[in-house]
PDB file of C-alpha atoms in Angstrom:
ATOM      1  CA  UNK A   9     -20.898  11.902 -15.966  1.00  0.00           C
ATOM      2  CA  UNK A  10     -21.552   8.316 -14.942  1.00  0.00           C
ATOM      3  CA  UNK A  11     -24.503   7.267 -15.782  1.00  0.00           C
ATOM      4  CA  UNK A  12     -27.734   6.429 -13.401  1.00  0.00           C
ATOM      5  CA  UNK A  13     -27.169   2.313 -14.855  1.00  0.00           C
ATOM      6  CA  UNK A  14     -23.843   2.837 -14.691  1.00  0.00           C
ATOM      7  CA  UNK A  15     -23.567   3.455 -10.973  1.00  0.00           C
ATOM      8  CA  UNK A  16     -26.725   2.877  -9.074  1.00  0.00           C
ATOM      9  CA  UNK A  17     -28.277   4.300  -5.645  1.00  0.00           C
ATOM     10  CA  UNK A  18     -30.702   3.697  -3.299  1.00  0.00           C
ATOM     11  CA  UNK A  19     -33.626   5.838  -2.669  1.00  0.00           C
ATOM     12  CA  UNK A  20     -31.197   6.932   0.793  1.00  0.00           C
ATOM     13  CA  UNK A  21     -28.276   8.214  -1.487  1.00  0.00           C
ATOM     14  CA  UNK A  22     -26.558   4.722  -0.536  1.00  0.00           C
ATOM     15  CA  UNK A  23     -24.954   2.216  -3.207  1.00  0.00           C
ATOM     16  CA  UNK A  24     -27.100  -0.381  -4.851  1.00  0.00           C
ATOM     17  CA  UNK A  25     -25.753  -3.501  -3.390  1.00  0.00           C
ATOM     18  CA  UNK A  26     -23.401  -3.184  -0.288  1.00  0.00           C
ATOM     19  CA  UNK A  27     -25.822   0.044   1.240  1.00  0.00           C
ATOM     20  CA  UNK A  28     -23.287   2.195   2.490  1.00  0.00           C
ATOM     21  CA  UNK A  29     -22.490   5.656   1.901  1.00  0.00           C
ATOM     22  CA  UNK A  30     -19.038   7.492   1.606  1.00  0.00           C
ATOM     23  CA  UNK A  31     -18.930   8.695   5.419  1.00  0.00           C
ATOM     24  CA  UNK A  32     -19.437   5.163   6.462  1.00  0.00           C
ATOM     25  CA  UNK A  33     -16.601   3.641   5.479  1.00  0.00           C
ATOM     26  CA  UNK A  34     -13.224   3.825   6.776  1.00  0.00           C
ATOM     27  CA  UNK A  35     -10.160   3.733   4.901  1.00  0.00           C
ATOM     28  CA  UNK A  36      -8.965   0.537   6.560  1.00  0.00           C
ATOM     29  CA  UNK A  37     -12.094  -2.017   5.112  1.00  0.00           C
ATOM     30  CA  UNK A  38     -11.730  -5.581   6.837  1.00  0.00           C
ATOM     31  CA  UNK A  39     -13.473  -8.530   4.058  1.00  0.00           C
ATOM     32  CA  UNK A  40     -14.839 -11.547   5.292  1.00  0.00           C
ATOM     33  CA  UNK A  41     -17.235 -13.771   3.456  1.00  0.00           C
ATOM     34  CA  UNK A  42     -19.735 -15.024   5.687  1.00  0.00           C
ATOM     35  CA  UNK A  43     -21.601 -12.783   7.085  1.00  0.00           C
ATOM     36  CA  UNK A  44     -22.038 -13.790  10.499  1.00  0.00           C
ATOM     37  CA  UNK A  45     -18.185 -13.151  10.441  1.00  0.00           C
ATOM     38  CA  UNK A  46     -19.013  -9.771  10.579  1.00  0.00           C
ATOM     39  CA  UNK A  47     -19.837  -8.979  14.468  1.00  0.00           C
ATOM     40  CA  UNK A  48     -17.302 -12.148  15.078  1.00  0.00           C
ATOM     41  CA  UNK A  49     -14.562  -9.259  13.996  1.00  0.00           C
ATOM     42  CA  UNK A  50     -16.505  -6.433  15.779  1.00  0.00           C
ATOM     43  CA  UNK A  51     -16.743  -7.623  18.699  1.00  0.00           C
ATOM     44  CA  UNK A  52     -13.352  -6.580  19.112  1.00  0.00           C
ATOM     45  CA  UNK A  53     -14.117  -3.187  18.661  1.00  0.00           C
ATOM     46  CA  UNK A  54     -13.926  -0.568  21.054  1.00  0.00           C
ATOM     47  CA  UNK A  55     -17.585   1.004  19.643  1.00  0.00           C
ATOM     48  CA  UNK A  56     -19.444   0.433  16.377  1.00  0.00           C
ATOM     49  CA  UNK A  57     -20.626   3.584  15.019  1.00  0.00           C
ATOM     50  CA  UNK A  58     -22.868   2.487  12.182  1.00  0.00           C
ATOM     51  CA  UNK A  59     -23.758  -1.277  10.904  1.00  0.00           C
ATOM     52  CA  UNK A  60     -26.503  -2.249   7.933  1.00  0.00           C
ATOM     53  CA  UNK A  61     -27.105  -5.098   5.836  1.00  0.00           C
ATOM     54  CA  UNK A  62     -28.515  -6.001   2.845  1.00  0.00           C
ATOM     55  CA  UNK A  63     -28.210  -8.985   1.260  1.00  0.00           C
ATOM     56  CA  UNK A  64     -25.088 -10.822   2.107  1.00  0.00           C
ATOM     57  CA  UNK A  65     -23.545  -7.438   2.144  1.00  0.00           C
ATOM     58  CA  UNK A  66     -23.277  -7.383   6.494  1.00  0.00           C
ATOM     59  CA  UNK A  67     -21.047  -4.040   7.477  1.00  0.00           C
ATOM     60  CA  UNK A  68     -19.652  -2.806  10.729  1.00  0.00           C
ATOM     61  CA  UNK A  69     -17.982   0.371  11.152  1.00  0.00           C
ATOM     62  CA  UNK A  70     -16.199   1.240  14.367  1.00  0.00           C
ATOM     63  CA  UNK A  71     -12.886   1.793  15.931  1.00  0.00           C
ATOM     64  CA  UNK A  72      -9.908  -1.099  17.396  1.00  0.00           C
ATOM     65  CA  UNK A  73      -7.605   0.725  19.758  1.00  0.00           C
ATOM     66  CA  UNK A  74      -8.274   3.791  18.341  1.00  0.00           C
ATOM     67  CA  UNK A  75      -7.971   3.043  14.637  1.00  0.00           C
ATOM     68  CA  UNK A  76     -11.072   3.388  12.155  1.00  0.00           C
ATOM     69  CA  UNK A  77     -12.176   0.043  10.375  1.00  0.00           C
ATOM     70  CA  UNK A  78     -14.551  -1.135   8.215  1.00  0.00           C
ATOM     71  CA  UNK A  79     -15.872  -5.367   8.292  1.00  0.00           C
ATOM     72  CA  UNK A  80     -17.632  -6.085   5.733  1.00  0.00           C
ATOM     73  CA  UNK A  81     -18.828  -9.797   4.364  1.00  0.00           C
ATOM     74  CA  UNK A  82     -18.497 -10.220   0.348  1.00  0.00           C
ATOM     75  CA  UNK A  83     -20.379 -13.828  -0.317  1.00  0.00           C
ATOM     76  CA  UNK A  84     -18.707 -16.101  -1.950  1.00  0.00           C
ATOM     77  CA  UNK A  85     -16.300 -16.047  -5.214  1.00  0.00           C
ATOM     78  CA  UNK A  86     -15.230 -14.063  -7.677  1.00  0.00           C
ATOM     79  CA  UNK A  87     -18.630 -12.613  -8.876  1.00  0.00           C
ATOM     80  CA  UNK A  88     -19.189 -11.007  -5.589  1.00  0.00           C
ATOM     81  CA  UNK A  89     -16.093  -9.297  -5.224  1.00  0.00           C
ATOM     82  CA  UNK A  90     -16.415  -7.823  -7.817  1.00  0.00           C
ATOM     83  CA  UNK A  91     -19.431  -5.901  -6.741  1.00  0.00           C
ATOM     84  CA  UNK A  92     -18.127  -5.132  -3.542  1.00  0.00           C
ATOM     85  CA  UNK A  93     -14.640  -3.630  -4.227  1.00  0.00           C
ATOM     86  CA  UNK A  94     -15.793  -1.607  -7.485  1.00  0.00           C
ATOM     87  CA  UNK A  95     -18.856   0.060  -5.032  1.00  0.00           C
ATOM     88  CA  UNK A  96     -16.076   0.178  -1.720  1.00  0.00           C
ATOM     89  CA  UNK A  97     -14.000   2.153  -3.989  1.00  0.00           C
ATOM     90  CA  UNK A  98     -16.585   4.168  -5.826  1.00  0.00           C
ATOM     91  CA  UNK A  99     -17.796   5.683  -2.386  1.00  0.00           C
ATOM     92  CA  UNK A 100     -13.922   6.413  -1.973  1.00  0.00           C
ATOM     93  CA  UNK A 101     -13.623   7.766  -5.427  1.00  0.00           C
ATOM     94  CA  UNK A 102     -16.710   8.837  -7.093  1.00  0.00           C
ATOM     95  CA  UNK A 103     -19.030  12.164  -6.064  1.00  0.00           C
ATOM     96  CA  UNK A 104     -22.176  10.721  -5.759  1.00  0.00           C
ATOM     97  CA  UNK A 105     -23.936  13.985  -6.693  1.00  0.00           C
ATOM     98  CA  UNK A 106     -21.907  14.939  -9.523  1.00  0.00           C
ATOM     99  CA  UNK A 107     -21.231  10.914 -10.959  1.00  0.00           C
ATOM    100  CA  UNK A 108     -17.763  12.302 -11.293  1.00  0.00           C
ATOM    101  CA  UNK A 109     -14.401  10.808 -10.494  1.00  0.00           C
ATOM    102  CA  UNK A 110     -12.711  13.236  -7.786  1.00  0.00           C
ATOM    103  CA  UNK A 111      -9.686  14.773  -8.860  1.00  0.00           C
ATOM    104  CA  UNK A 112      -7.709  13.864  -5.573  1.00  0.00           C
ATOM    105  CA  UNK A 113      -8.104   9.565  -5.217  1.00  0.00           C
ATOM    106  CA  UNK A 114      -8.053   7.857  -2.133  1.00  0.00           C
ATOM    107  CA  UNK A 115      -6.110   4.392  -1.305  1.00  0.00           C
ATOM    108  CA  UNK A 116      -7.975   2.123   0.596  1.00  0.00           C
ATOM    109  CA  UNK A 117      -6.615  -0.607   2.275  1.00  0.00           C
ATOM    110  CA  UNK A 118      -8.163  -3.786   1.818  1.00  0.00           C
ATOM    111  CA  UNK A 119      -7.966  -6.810   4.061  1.00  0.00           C
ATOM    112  CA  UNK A 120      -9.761 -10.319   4.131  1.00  0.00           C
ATOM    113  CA  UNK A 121      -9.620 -12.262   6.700  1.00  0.00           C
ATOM    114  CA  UNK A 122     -10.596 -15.736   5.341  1.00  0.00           C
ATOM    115  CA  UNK A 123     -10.552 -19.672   5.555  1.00  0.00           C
ATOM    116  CA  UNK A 124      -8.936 -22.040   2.814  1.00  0.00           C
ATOM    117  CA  UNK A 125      -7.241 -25.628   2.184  1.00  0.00           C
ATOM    118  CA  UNK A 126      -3.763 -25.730   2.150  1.00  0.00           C
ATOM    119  CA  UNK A 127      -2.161 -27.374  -0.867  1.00  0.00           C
ATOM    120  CA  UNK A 128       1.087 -28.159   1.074  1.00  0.00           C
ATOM    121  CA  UNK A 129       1.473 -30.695   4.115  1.00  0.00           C
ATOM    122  CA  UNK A 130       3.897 -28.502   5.826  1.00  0.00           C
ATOM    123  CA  UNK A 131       1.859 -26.312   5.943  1.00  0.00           C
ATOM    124  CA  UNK A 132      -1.244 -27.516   8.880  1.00  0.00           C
ATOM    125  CA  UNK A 133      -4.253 -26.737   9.752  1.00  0.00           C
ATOM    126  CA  UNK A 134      -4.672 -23.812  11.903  1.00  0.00           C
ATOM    127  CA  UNK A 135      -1.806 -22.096  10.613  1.00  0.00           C
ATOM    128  CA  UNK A 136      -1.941 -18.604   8.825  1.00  0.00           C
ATOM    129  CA  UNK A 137      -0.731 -17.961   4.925  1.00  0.00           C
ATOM    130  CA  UNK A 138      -0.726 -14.004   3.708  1.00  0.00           C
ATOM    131  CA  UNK A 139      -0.711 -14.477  -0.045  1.00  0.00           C
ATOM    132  CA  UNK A 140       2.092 -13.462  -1.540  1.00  0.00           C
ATOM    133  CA  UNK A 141      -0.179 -13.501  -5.187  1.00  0.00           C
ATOM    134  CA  UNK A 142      -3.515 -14.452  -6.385  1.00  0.00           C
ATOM    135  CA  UNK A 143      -3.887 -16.900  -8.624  1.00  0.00           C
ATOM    136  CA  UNK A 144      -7.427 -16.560 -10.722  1.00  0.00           C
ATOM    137  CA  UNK A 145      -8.830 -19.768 -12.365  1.00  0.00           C
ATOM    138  CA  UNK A 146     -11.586 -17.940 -13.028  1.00  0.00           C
ATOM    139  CA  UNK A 147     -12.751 -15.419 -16.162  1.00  0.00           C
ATOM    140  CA  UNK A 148     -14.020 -12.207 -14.650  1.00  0.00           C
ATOM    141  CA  UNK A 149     -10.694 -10.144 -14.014  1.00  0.00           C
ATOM    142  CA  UNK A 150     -10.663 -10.423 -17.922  1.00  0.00           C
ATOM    143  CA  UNK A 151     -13.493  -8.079 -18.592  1.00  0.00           C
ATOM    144  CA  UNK A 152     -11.263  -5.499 -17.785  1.00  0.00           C
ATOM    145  CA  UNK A 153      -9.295  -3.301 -20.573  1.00  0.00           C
ATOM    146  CA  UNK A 154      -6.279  -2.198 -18.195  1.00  0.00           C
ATOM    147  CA  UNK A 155      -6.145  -6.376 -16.619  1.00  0.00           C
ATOM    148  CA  UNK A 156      -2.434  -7.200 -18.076  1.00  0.00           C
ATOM    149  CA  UNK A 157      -0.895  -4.018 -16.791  1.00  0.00           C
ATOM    150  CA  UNK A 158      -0.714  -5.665 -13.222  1.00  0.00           C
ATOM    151  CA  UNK A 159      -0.760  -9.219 -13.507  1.00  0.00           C
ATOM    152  CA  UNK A 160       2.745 -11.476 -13.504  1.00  0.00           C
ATOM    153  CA  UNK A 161       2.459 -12.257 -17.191  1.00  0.00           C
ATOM    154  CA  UNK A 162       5.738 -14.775 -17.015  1.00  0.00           C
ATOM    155  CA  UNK A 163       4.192 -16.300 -13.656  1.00  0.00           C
ATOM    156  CA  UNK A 164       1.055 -17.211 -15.564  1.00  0.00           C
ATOM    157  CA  UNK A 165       2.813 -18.510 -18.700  1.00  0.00           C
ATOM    158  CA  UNK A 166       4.717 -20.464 -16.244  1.00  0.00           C
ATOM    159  CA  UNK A 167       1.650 -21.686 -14.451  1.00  0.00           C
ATOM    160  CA  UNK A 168      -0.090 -22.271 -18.082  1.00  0.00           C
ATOM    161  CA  UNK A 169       2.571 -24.854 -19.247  1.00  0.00           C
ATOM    162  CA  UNK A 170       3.535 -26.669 -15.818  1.00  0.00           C
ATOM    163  CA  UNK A 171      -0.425 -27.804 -15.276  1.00  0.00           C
ATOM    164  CA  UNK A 172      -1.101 -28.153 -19.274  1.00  0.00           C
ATOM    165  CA  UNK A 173      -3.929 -25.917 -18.569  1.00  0.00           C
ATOM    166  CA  UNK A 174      -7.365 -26.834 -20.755  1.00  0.00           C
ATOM    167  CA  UNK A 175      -7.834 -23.277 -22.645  1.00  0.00           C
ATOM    168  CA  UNK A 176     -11.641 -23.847 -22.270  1.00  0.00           C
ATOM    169  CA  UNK A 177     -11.311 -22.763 -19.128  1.00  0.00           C
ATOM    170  CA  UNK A 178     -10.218 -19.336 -19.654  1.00  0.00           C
ATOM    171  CA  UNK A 179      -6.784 -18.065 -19.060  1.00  0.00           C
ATOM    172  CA  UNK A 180      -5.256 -18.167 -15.258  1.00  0.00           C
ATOM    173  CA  UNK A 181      -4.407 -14.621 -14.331  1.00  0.00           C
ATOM    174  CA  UNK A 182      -1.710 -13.454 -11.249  1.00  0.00           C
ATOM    175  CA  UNK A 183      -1.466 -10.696  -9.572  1.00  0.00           C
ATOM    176  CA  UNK A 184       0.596  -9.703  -6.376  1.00  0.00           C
ATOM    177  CA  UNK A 185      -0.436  -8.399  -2.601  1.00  0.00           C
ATOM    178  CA  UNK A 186      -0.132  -4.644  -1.798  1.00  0.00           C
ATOM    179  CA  UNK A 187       3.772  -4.567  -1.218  1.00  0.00           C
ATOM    180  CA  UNK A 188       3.418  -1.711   1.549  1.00  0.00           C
ATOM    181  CA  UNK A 189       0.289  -3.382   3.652  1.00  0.00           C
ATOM    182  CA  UNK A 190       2.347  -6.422   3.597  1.00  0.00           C
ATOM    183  CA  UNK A 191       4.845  -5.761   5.560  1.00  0.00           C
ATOM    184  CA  UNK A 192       1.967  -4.536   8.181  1.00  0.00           C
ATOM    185  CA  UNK A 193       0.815  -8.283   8.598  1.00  0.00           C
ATOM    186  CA  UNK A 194       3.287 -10.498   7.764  1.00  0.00           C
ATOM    187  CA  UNK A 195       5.677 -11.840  10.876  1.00  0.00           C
ATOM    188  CA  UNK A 196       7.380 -14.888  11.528  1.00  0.00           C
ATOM    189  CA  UNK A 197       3.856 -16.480  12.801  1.00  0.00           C
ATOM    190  CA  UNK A 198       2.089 -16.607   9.044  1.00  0.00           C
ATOM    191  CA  UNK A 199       3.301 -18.792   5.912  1.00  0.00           C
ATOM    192  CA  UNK A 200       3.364 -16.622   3.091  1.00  0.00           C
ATOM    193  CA  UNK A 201       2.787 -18.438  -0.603  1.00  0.00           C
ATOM    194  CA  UNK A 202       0.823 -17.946  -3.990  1.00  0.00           C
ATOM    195  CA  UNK A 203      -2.998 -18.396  -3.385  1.00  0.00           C
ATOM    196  CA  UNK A 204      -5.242 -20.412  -5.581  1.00  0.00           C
ATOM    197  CA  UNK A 205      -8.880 -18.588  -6.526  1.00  0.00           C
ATOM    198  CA  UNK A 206     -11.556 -21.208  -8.084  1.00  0.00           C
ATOM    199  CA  UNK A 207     -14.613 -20.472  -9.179  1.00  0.00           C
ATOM    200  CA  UNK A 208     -16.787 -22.992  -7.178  1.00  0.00           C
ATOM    201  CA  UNK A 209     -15.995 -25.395  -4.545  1.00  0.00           C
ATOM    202  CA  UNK A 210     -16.507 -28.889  -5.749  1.00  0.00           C
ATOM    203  CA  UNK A 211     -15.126 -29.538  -9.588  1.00  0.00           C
ATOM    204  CA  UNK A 212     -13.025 -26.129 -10.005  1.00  0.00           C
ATOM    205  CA  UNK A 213     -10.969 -27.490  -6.510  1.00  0.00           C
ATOM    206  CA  UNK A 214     -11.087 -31.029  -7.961  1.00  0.00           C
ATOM    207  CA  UNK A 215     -13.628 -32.434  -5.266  1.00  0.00           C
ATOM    208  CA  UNK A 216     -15.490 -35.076  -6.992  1.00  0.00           C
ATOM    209  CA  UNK A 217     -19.175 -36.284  -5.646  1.00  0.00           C
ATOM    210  CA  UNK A 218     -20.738 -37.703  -8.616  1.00  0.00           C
ATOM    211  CA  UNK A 219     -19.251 -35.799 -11.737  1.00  0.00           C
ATOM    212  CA  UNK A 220     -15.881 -36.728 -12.532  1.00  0.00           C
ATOM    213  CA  UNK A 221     -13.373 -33.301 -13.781  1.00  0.00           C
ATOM    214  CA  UNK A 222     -12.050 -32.273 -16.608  1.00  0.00           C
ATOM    215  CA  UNK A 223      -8.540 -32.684 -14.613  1.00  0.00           C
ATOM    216  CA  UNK A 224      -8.324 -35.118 -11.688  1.00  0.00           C
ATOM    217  CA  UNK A 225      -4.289 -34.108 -11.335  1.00  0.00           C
ATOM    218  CA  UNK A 226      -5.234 -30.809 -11.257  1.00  0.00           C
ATOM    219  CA  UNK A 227      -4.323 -30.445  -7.204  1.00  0.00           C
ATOM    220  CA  UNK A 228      -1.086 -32.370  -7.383  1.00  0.00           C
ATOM    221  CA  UNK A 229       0.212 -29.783 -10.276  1.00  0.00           C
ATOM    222  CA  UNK A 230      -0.863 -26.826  -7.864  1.00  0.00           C
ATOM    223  CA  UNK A 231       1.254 -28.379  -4.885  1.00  0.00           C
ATOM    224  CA  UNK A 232       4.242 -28.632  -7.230  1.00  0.00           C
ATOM    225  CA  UNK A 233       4.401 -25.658  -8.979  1.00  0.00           C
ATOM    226  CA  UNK A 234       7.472 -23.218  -7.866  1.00  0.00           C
ATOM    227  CA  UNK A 235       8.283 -19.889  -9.988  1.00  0.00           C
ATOM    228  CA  UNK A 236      11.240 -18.604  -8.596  1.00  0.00           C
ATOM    229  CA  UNK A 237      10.745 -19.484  -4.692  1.00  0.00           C
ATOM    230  CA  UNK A 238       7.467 -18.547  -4.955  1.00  0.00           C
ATOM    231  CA  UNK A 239       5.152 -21.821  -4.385  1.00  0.00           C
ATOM    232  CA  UNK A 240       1.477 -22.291  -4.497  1.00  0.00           C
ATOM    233  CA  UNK A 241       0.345 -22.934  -0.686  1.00  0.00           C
ATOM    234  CA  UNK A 242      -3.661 -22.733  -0.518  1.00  0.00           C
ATOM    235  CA  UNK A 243      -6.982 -22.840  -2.624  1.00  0.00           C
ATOM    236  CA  UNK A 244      -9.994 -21.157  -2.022  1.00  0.00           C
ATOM    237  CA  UNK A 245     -12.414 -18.295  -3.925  1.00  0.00           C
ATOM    238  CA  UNK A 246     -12.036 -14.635  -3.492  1.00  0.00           C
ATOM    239  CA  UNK A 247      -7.943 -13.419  -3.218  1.00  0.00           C
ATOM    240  CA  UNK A 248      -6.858 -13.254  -6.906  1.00  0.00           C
ATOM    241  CA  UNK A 249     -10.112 -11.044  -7.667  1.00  0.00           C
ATOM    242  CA  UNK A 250      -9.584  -9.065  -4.731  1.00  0.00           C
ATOM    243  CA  UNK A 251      -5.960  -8.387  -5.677  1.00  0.00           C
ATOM    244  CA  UNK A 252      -6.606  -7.703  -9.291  1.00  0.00           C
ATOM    245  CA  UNK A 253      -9.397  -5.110  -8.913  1.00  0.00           C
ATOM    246  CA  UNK A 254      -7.943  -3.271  -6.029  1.00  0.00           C
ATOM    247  CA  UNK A 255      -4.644  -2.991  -7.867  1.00  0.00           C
ATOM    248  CA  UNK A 256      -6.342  -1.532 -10.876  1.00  0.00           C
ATOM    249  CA  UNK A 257      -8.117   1.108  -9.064  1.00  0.00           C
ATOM    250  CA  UNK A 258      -4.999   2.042  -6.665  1.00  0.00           C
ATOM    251  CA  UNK A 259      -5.777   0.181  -3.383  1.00  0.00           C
ATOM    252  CA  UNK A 260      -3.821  -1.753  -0.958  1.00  0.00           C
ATOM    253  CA  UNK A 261      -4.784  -5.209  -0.737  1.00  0.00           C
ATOM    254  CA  UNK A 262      -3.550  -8.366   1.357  1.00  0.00           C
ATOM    255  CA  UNK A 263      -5.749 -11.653   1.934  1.00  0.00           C
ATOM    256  CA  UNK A 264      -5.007 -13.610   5.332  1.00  0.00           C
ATOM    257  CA  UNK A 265      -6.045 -17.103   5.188  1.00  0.00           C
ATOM    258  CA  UNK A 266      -6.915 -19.513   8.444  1.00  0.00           C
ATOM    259  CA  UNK A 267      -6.074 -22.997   7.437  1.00  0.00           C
ATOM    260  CA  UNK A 268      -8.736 -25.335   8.032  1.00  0.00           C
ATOM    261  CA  UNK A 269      -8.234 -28.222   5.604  1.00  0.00           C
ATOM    262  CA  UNK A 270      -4.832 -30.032   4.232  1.00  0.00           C
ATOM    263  CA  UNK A 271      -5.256 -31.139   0.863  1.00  0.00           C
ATOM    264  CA  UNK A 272      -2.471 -33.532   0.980  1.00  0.00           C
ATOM    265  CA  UNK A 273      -2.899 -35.167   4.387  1.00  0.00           C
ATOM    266  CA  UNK A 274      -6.396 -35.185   4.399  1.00  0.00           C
ATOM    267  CA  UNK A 275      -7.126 -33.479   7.653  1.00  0.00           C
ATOM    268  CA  UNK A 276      -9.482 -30.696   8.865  1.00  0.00           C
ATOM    269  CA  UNK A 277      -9.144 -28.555  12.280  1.00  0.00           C
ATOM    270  CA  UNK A 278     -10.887 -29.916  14.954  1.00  0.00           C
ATOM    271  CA  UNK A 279     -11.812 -26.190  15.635  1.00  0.00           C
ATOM    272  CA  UNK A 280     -13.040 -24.044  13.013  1.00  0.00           C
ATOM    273  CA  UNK A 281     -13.947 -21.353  15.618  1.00  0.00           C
ATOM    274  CA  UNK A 282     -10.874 -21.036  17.354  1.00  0.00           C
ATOM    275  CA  UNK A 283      -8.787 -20.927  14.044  1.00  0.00           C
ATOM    276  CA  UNK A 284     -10.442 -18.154  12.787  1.00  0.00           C
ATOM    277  CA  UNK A 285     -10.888 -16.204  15.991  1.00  0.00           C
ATOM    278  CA  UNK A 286      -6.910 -16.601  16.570  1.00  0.00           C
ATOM    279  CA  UNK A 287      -6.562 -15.158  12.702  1.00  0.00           C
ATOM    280  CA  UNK A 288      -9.318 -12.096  13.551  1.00  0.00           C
ATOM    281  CA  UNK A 289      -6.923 -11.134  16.560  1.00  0.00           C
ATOM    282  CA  UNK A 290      -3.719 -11.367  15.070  1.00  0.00           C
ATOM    283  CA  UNK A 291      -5.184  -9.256  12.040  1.00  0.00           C
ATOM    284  CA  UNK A 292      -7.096  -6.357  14.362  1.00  0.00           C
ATOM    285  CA  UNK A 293      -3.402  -6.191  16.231  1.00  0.00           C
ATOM    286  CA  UNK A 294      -1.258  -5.950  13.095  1.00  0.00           C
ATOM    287  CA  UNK A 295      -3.710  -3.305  11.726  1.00  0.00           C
ATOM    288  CA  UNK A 296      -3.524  -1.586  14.563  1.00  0.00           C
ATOM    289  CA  UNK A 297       0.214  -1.381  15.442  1.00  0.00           C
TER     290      UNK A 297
END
């Protein structure tokens, strides 16, 4: 039995932090970070049957053309995800009245719908990248036992000696996209390339205000490094731990980024809106076909 620290409920039988219970959530679950993202996807919807929020935790379940989804908004980073995929799949996974694993597991499949900076110039702003792999700069996908069973082990040694990567920082971990719900949502519209996942905004994705960082070159090694074809195409703060976790516990997962910043030429859309409302249609239709 799981213990009551272990796995935590509200008074209403709900999980601790993202307030849902198992009969709210579909099997398709929709992750965006900001929650006023969330009714930005559900407006799509043909109904919404239940919505709640606590938190930054925002969720919206309904139906698009007849399939069952689930938007929900994570936060930001890796810290967050972490909450919210471990509680999204113990509601899948877990009887909450016995604090028992069920015998028979369910896969969910996970998508986020996101923004980012791409790292290459052919690659613009307002384009779409699926993530081919996640790319963790940060240290949490390490607390866990079963971690190097699904990451790209050559990849990161690869990665490790190509940037001369400062071991203070924790080791960079890779994992790759849900093979089968990729070929759901990748087309000839959407770049597809290895995603950077920092843990902050500013120094981890070498932006420098008044600190200077430990590695000013940092950005120029992620827009050359190549393992095999595969090539590192955007930066942001939630795929790799999204992709590690839900591996792990059995899920599908793919991460759809809108690109609103180029790194190397310096330019941002002149539309955030529209950029990310193009990417919540083409995702709802893919998911849907």
């Amino acid at each position: 039995m799981i213990k009551e620290s272990e796995l935590i409920l509200n008074p209403d039988g709900s999980i601790y932090h993202i307030n849902l219970r198992p009969e709210q959530v579909a099997d398709t679950v929709i992750l965006v970070g900001d929650p006023n993202r969330v009714p930005r996807v559900s407006a799509y919807f043909d109904n919404i049957e239940f919505s709640t929020q606590k938190r930054e935790f925002c969720t919206h379940t309904g139906t698009y053309k007849g399939k069952r989804l689930t938007v929900i908004s994570t936060g930001i980073g890796p810290d967050n995800i972490d909450i919210v995929i471990n509680e999204l799949d113990a509601l899948a996974n877990i009887d909450l009245h016995t604090r028992q694993p069920k015998e028979q597991l369910t896969s969910l499949n996970i998508v986020r719908f996101g923004t980012s900076g791409s790292l290459q110039a052919d690659i613009p702003v307002d384009s779409f990248v699926l993530s081919s792999h996640g790319l963790g700069m940060d240290n949490m996908f390490h607390s866990y036992k079963d971690s190097p069973k699904v990451r790209e082990l050559a990849m990161e040694e690869a990665f490790i000696a190509h940037t001369g990567w400062n071991p203070l920082k924790g080791r960079p971990y890779i994992i790759a996209c849900g093979q089968e719900l990729k070929k759901r949502l990748l087309t000839d519209k959407v770049f597809e390339g290895i995603t950077g996942t920092a843990p902050g905004f500013y120094g981890p994705q070498g932006r420098v205000l008044r600190l200077p960082v430990q590695d000013p070159g940092l950005n120029d090694k992620l827009h050359s490094f190549n393992y095999n074809g595969h090539r590192m195409t955007n930066l942001e703060m939630e795929t790799s731990a999204i992709y590690g976790l839900s591996k792990l516990l059995g899920h599908q997962a793919v991460s759809l980024n809108a690109i609103i910043a180029n790194r190397p030429t310096g330019t941002f859309t002149k539309d955030t809106k529209k950029v990310v409302e193009d990417l919540i249609v083409y995702g709802l239709e893919q998911l849907a076909k």
